[in-house]
Amino acid sequence: MKAQLLLLLELQNIDSSVQELRAKINSLPEKLTPAKNDLAKLEAILQEEKDRLAETESWRKELESIIQTEEEAIKKAKAKVQSAKSSKDYSAANRELENKRKSKSEREDDLLKMMEAIEKSRAEMESHDKDIKALREHLTAEEESIRAEIAVLEPKAEKRAAGRDEVLNQIQPGLLKRYNHIMKKRAYALAPVVDGVCRGCHMQVPPQLNNILARLDSIETCPRCYRMLYRQDILEDAGE
Ligand SMILES: [Zn+2]
């Protein structure tokens, strides 16, 4: 039974290291999720800024054309002042001209403010664009290094799994069935008993069971966690 036990332990070793490698391979791409989320957020912000800028630019054009119209009106008002026949007409025309000049100057102030805002948002966009480029570069480099890491791990997992069938074919069908049954529920199917305690569930096994295990005649089951048990000390002694 010792040979069977050793085969089962080998199978367990293979299964657990393949599982570990597979879990690592699967978890590697997930490392990039936070950076990818950050990139998406930054891209959304930049898009909003672009939309807002386009809107401001169209307001600016509108304002410029209004100012143009007002310049025409000022010219007309000036002509009216010059052609005033009476002092009453003259002062009325002059008032009108002053009002138009004031209105135009206010609009010019607005335009100046708008142009400053445009300048500022262009600078912000440039800085966000830079951040996005840097993040993209970082992500590309990370993806490459993850691909390289996976390229090393994949063949490792395959190589480890390759010997599985050979081990499996030497195990008695009944034991294999027990092994597979436990593996459906547990991360590992065999547990050592050390100082009378099952290492799978930390329960003290009955002394009688502990003695049966010492004989290496059969493979017993832990009454609590149902794992297949073996005595680490006996196995080590027998191995020497
Ligand atoms: Zn147990």
mmCIF file of C-alpha atoms and ligand atoms in Angstrom:
data_model
loop_
_atom_site.group_PDB
_atom_site.id
_atom_site.type_symbol
_atom_site.label_atom_id
_atom_site.label_comp_id
_atom_site.label_asym_id
_atom_site.label_seq_id
_atom_site.Cartn_x
_atom_site.Cartn_y
_atom_site.Cartn_z
ATOM 1 C CA MET A 1 0.000 0.000 0.000
ATOM 2 C CA LYS A 2 2.990 2.249 0.498
ATOM 3 C CA ALA A 3 3.684 2.368 -3.229
ATOM 4 C CA GLN A 4 0.055 3.354 -3.886
ATOM 5 C CA LEU A 5 0.261 6.005 -1.205
ATOM 6 C CA LEU A 6 3.396 7.459 -2.764
ATOM 7 C CA LEU A 7 1.715 7.498 -6.169
ATOM 8 C CA LEU A 8 -1.306 9.278 -4.732
ATOM 9 C CA LEU A 9 0.961 11.835 -3.092
ATOM 10 C CA GLU A 10 2.751 12.363 -6.381
ATOM 11 C CA LEU A 11 -0.578 12.854 -8.106
ATOM 12 C CA GLN A 12 -1.549 15.357 -5.457
ATOM 13 C CA ASN A 13 1.740 17.191 -5.907
ATOM 14 C CA ILE A 14 1.207 17.390 -9.645
ATOM 15 C CA ASP A 15 -2.388 18.557 -9.260
ATOM 16 C CA SER A 16 -1.603 21.203 -6.698
ATOM 17 C CA SER A 17 1.325 22.673 -8.611
ATOM 18 C CA VAL A 18 -0.629 22.675 -11.877
ATOM 19 C CA GLN A 19 -3.524 24.359 -10.061
ATOM 20 C CA GLU A 20 -1.163 26.917 -8.586
ATOM 21 C CA LEU A 21 0.409 27.685 -11.955
ATOM 22 C CA ARG A 22 -2.987 27.934 -13.654
ATOM 23 C CA ALA A 23 -4.285 30.265 -10.932
ATOM 24 C CA LYS A 24 -1.221 32.471 -11.365
ATOM 25 C CA ILE A 25 -1.617 32.514 -15.161
ATOM 26 C CA ASN A 26 -5.273 33.522 -14.797
ATOM 27 C CA SER A 27 -4.599 36.175 -12.180
ATOM 28 C CA LEU A 28 -1.817 37.961 -14.075
ATOM 29 C CA PRO A 29 -3.979 39.893 -16.577
ATOM 30 C CA GLU A 30 -6.226 41.051 -13.715
ATOM 31 C CA LYS A 31 -3.305 43.043 -12.327
ATOM 32 C CA LEU A 32 -3.873 45.568 -15.099
ATOM 33 C CA THR A 33 -7.537 46.205 -14.310
ATOM 34 C CA PRO A 34 -6.925 49.273 -12.058
ATOM 35 C CA ALA A 35 -4.642 50.923 -14.642
ATOM 36 C CA LYS A 36 -7.146 50.153 -17.398
ATOM 37 C CA ASN A 37 -9.931 51.730 -15.342
ATOM 38 C CA ASP A 38 -7.784 54.819 -14.752
ATOM 39 C CA LEU A 39 -7.112 55.099 -18.469
ATOM 40 C CA ALA A 40 -10.809 54.867 -19.297
ATOM 41 C CA LYS A 41 -11.577 57.608 -16.740
ATOM 42 C CA LEU A 42 -8.896 59.907 -18.133
ATOM 43 C CA GLU A 43 -10.086 59.319 -21.685
ATOM 44 C CA ALA A 44 -13.630 60.206 -20.662
ATOM 45 C CA ILE A 45 -12.419 63.394 -18.978
ATOM 46 C CA LEU A 46 -10.437 64.382 -22.061
ATOM 47 C CA GLN A 47 -13.435 63.765 -24.297
ATOM 48 C CA GLU A 48 -15.597 65.983 -22.080
ATOM 49 C CA GLU A 49 -12.963 68.699 -22.258
ATOM 50 C CA LYS A 50 -12.833 68.439 -26.044
ATOM 51 C CA ASP A 51 -16.615 68.739 -26.281
ATOM 52 C CA ARG A 52 -16.631 71.716 -23.948
ATOM 53 C CA LEU A 53 -13.863 73.422 -25.905
ATOM 54 C CA ALA A 54 -15.700 72.938 -29.178
ATOM 55 C CA GLU A 55 -18.760 74.567 -27.611
ATOM 56 C CA THR A 56 -16.726 77.514 -26.308
ATOM 57 C CA GLU A 57 -15.075 77.933 -29.702
ATOM 58 C CA SER A 58 -18.462 78.204 -31.369
ATOM 59 C CA TRP A 59 -19.540 80.820 -28.779
ATOM 60 C CA ARG A 60 -16.367 82.730 -29.508
ATOM 61 C CA LYS A 61 -17.134 82.859 -33.216
ATOM 62 C CA GLU A 62 -20.628 84.066 -32.461
ATOM 63 C CA LEU A 63 -19.291 86.771 -30.165
ATOM 64 C CA GLU A 64 -16.752 87.866 -32.778
ATOM 65 C CA SER A 65 -19.494 88.263 -35.345
ATOM 66 C CA ILE A 66 -21.603 90.253 -32.867
ATOM 67 C CA ILE A 67 -18.639 92.578 -32.264
ATOM 68 C CA GLN A 68 -18.265 92.939 -36.038
ATOM 69 C CA THR A 69 -21.919 93.967 -36.301
ATOM 70 C CA GLU A 70 -21.453 96.449 -33.482
ATOM 71 C CA GLU A 71 -18.483 98.017 -35.245
ATOM 72 C CA GLU A 72 -20.705 98.638 -38.238
ATOM 73 C CA ALA A 73 -23.300 100.200 -35.941
ATOM 74 C CA ILE A 74 -20.663 102.461 -34.384
ATOM 75 C CA LYS A 75 -19.638 103.671 -37.845
ATOM 76 C CA LYS A 76 -23.250 104.521 -38.578
ATOM 77 C CA ALA A 77 -23.652 106.277 -35.233
ATOM 78 C CA LYS A 78 -20.512 108.324 -35.908
ATOM 79 C CA ALA A 79 -21.923 109.440 -39.258
ATOM 80 C CA LYS A 80 -25.139 110.401 -37.496
ATOM 81 C CA VAL A 81 -23.187 112.558 -35.032
ATOM 82 C CA GLN A 82 -21.381 114.288 -37.871
ATOM 83 C CA SER A 83 -24.567 114.998 -39.802
ATOM 84 C CA ALA A 84 -26.538 116.276 -36.797
ATOM 85 C CA LYS A 85 -28.327 119.487 -37.675
ATOM 86 C CA SER A 86 -29.344 120.618 -34.225
ATOM 87 C CA SER A 87 -27.677 120.443 -30.875
ATOM 88 C CA LYS A 88 -30.548 118.233 -29.698
ATOM 89 C CA ASP A 89 -29.938 115.788 -32.546
ATOM 90 C CA TYR A 90 -26.238 116.018 -31.885
ATOM 91 C CA SER A 91 -26.445 115.096 -28.236
ATOM 92 C CA ALA A 92 -28.919 112.277 -28.952
ATOM 93 C CA ALA A 93 -26.621 110.865 -31.637
ATOM 94 C CA ASN A 94 -23.665 111.249 -29.341
ATOM 95 C CA ARG A 95 -25.450 109.335 -26.561
ATOM 96 C CA GLU A 96 -26.268 106.565 -28.989
ATOM 97 C CA LEU A 97 -22.644 106.392 -30.101
ATOM 98 C CA GLU A 98 -21.441 106.245 -26.505
ATOM 99 C CA ASN A 99 -23.891 103.432 -25.712
ATOM 100 C CA LYS A 100 -22.728 101.437 -28.700
ATOM 101 C CA ARG A 101 -19.094 101.955 -27.803
ATOM 102 C CA LYS A 102 -19.769 100.828 -24.248
ATOM 103 C CA SER A 103 -21.626 97.744 -25.411
ATOM 104 C CA LYS A 104 -18.861 96.814 -27.805
ATOM 105 C CA SER A 105 -16.205 97.282 -25.146
ATOM 106 C CA GLU A 106 -18.158 94.998 -22.781
ATOM 107 C CA ARG A 107 -18.364 92.339 -25.445
ATOM 108 C CA GLU A 108 -14.652 92.681 -26.090
ATOM 109 C CA ASP A 109 -14.006 92.063 -22.404
ATOM 110 C CA ASP A 110 -16.184 88.965 -22.621
ATOM 111 C CA LEU A 111 -14.232 87.813 -25.645
ATOM 112 C CA LEU A 112 -10.944 88.313 -23.826
ATOM 113 C CA LYS A 113 -12.178 86.263 -20.857
ATOM 114 C CA MET A 114 -13.396 83.579 -23.202
ATOM 115 C CA MET A 115 -10.049 83.422 -24.973
ATOM 116 C CA GLU A 116 -8.268 83.113 -21.637
ATOM 117 C CA ALA A 117 -10.590 80.256 -20.681
ATOM 118 C CA ILE A 118 -9.916 78.560 -24.005
ATOM 119 C CA GLU A 119 -6.177 78.911 -23.454
ATOM 120 C CA LYS A 120 -6.484 77.426 -19.992
ATOM 121 C CA SER A 121 -8.574 74.476 -21.085
ATOM 122 C CA ARG A 122 -6.165 73.807 -23.971
ATOM 123 C CA ALA A 123 -3.307 73.597 -21.463
ATOM 124 C CA GLU A 124 -5.328 71.247 -19.253
ATOM 125 C CA MET A 125 -6.179 69.067 -22.214
ATOM 126 C CA GLU A 126 -2.564 68.907 -23.217
ATOM 127 C CA SER A 127 -1.582 67.774 -19.744
ATOM 128 C CA HIS A 128 -4.341 65.131 -19.710
ATOM 129 C CA ASP A 129 -3.288 64.000 -23.148
ATOM 130 C CA LYS A 130 0.239 63.562 -21.818
ATOM 131 C CA ASP A 131 -1.040 61.531 -18.838
ATOM 132 C CA ILE A 132 -3.041 59.318 -21.163
ATOM 133 C CA LYS A 133 -0.061 58.683 -23.407
ATOM 134 C CA ALA A 134 2.118 57.827 -20.416
ATOM 135 C CA LEU A 135 -0.518 55.486 -19.006
ATOM 136 C CA ARG A 136 -0.960 53.789 -22.380
ATOM 137 C CA GLU A 137 2.776 53.260 -22.636
ATOM 138 C CA HIS A 138 2.851 51.872 -19.117
ATOM 139 C CA LEU A 139 -0.013 49.504 -19.912
ATOM 140 C CA THR A 140 1.611 48.307 -23.118
ATOM 141 C CA ALA A 141 4.847 47.586 -21.267
ATOM 142 C CA GLU A 142 2.970 45.803 -18.477
ATOM 143 C CA GLU A 143 1.003 43.728 -20.965
ATOM 144 C CA GLU A 144 4.208 42.735 -22.646
ATOM 145 C CA SER A 145 5.809 41.668 -19.388
ATOM 146 C CA ILE A 146 2.690 39.701 -18.426
ATOM 147 C CA ARG A 147 2.705 37.974 -21.802
ATOM 148 C CA ALA A 148 6.355 37.060 -21.248
ATOM 149 C CA GLU A 149 5.591 35.767 -17.762
ATOM 150 C CA ILE A 150 2.703 33.661 -19.060
ATOM 151 C CA ALA A 151 4.909 32.351 -21.857
ATOM 152 C CA VAL A 152 7.189 30.950 -19.162
ATOM 153 C CA LEU A 153 4.411 29.648 -16.900
ATOM 154 C CA GLU A 154 2.336 27.930 -19.603
ATOM 155 C CA PRO A 155 4.977 25.373 -20.626
ATOM 156 C CA LYS A 156 5.820 24.882 -16.951
ATOM 157 C CA ALA A 157 2.192 23.941 -16.236
ATOM 158 C CA GLU A 158 2.034 21.743 -19.308
ATOM 159 C CA LYS A 159 5.273 19.995 -18.418
ATOM 160 C CA ARG A 160 4.054 19.409 -14.871
ATOM 161 C CA ALA A 161 0.734 18.022 -16.134
ATOM 162 C CA ALA A 162 2.406 15.816 -18.738
ATOM 163 C CA GLY A 163 3.520 13.200 -16.215
ATOM 164 C CA ARG A 164 0.079 12.989 -14.638
ATOM 165 C CA ASP A 165 -1.326 10.174 -16.770
ATOM 166 C CA GLU A 166 1.639 7.943 -16.121
ATOM 167 C CA VAL A 167 1.172 8.292 -12.361
ATOM 168 C CA LEU A 168 -2.590 8.006 -12.654
ATOM 169 C CA ASN A 169 -2.425 4.733 -14.604
ATOM 170 C CA GLN A 170 -0.540 3.054 -11.803
ATOM 171 C CA ILE A 171 -3.094 3.885 -9.136
ATOM 172 C CA GLN A 172 -5.769 1.343 -8.232
ATOM 173 C CA PRO A 173 -9.158 2.415 -9.659
ATOM 174 C CA GLY A 174 -10.846 2.354 -6.244
ATOM 175 C CA LEU A 175 -8.254 4.674 -4.745
ATOM 176 C CA LEU A 176 -8.366 6.947 -7.762
ATOM 177 C CA LYS A 177 -12.103 7.194 -7.443
ATOM 178 C CA ARG A 178 -11.748 8.172 -3.783
ATOM 179 C CA TYR A 179 -9.089 10.693 -4.698
ATOM 180 C CA ASN A 180 -11.208 12.314 -7.411
ATOM 181 C CA HIS A 181 -14.252 12.351 -5.158
ATOM 182 C CA ILE A 182 -12.406 14.251 -2.404
ATOM 183 C CA MET A 183 -10.780 16.624 -4.906
ATOM 184 C CA LYS A 184 -14.230 17.759 -5.997
ATOM 185 C CA LYS A 185 -14.737 19.205 -2.541
ATOM 186 C CA ARG A 186 -11.281 19.943 -1.220
ATOM 187 C CA ALA A 187 -8.133 21.645 -2.442
ATOM 188 C CA TYR A 188 -6.171 18.481 -1.643
ATOM 189 C CA ALA A 189 -7.162 14.874 -0.976
ATOM 190 C CA LEU A 190 -4.398 13.469 1.183
ATOM 191 C CA ALA A 191 -3.514 14.767 4.617
ATOM 192 C CA PRO A 192 -0.601 13.771 6.819
ATOM 193 C CA VAL A 193 -1.166 12.804 10.421
ATOM 194 C CA VAL A 194 1.478 14.404 12.606
ATOM 195 C CA ASP A 195 1.597 13.664 16.354
ATOM 196 C CA GLY A 196 -1.817 12.075 16.068
ATOM 197 C CA VAL A 197 -3.413 15.138 14.465
ATOM 198 C CA CYS A 198 -4.871 15.262 10.947
ATOM 199 C CA ARG A 199 -3.213 18.197 9.214
ATOM 200 C CA GLY A 200 -6.193 18.547 6.935
ATOM 201 C CA CYS A 201 -8.682 19.469 9.656
ATOM 202 C CA HIS A 202 -6.532 19.658 12.818
ATOM 203 C CA MET A 203 -8.512 16.969 14.554
ATOM 204 C CA GLN A 204 -6.902 14.425 16.853
ATOM 205 C CA VAL A 205 -7.473 11.093 15.134
ATOM 206 C CA PRO A 206 -8.571 8.118 17.296
ATOM 207 C CA PRO A 207 -5.464 6.290 18.661
ATOM 208 C CA GLN A 208 -6.633 3.046 17.086
ATOM 209 C CA LEU A 209 -6.770 4.699 13.664
ATOM 210 C CA ASN A 210 -3.340 6.177 14.233
ATOM 211 C CA ASN A 211 -2.032 2.639 14.895
ATOM 212 C CA ILE A 212 -3.712 1.275 11.757
ATOM 213 C CA LEU A 213 -2.042 4.014 9.734
ATOM 214 C CA ALA A 214 1.345 2.964 11.120
ATOM 215 C CA ARG A 215 0.970 -0.435 9.480
ATOM 216 C CA LEU A 216 0.729 1.023 5.969
ATOM 217 C CA ASP A 217 -1.645 -1.812 5.022
ATOM 218 C CA SER A 218 -4.571 0.352 4.015
ATOM 219 C CA ILE A 219 -5.416 3.933 3.177
ATOM 220 C CA GLU A 220 -7.829 5.224 5.805
ATOM 221 C CA THR A 221 -10.155 8.179 5.765
ATOM 222 C CA CYS A 222 -10.202 11.012 8.310
ATOM 223 C CA PRO A 223 -13.510 10.751 10.220
ATOM 224 C CA ARG A 224 -13.893 14.509 10.110
ATOM 225 C CA CYS A 225 -12.582 15.889 6.802
ATOM 226 C CA TYR A 226 -12.773 12.611 4.822
ATOM 227 C CA ARG A 227 -9.295 13.085 3.412
ATOM 228 C CA MET A 228 -7.088 10.066 2.860
ATOM 229 C CA LEU A 229 -4.638 9.851 5.721
ATOM 230 C CA TYR A 230 -1.013 8.842 6.010
ATOM 231 C CA ARG A 231 1.525 8.945 8.789
ATOM 232 C CA GLN A 232 4.307 11.324 7.892
ATOM 233 C CA ASP A 233 6.693 9.711 10.417
ATOM 234 C CA ILE A 234 6.080 6.162 9.192
ATOM 235 C CA LEU A 235 6.474 7.198 5.567
ATOM 236 C CA GLU A 236 9.764 8.935 6.340
ATOM 237 C CA ASP A 237 11.062 5.925 8.339
ATOM 238 C CA ALA A 238 10.017 3.519 5.610
ATOM 239 C CA GLY A 239 11.705 5.656 3.022
ATOM 240 C CA GLU A 240 15.089 5.573 4.707
HETATM 241 ZN ZN ZN B 1 -9.038 15.436 8.781
#
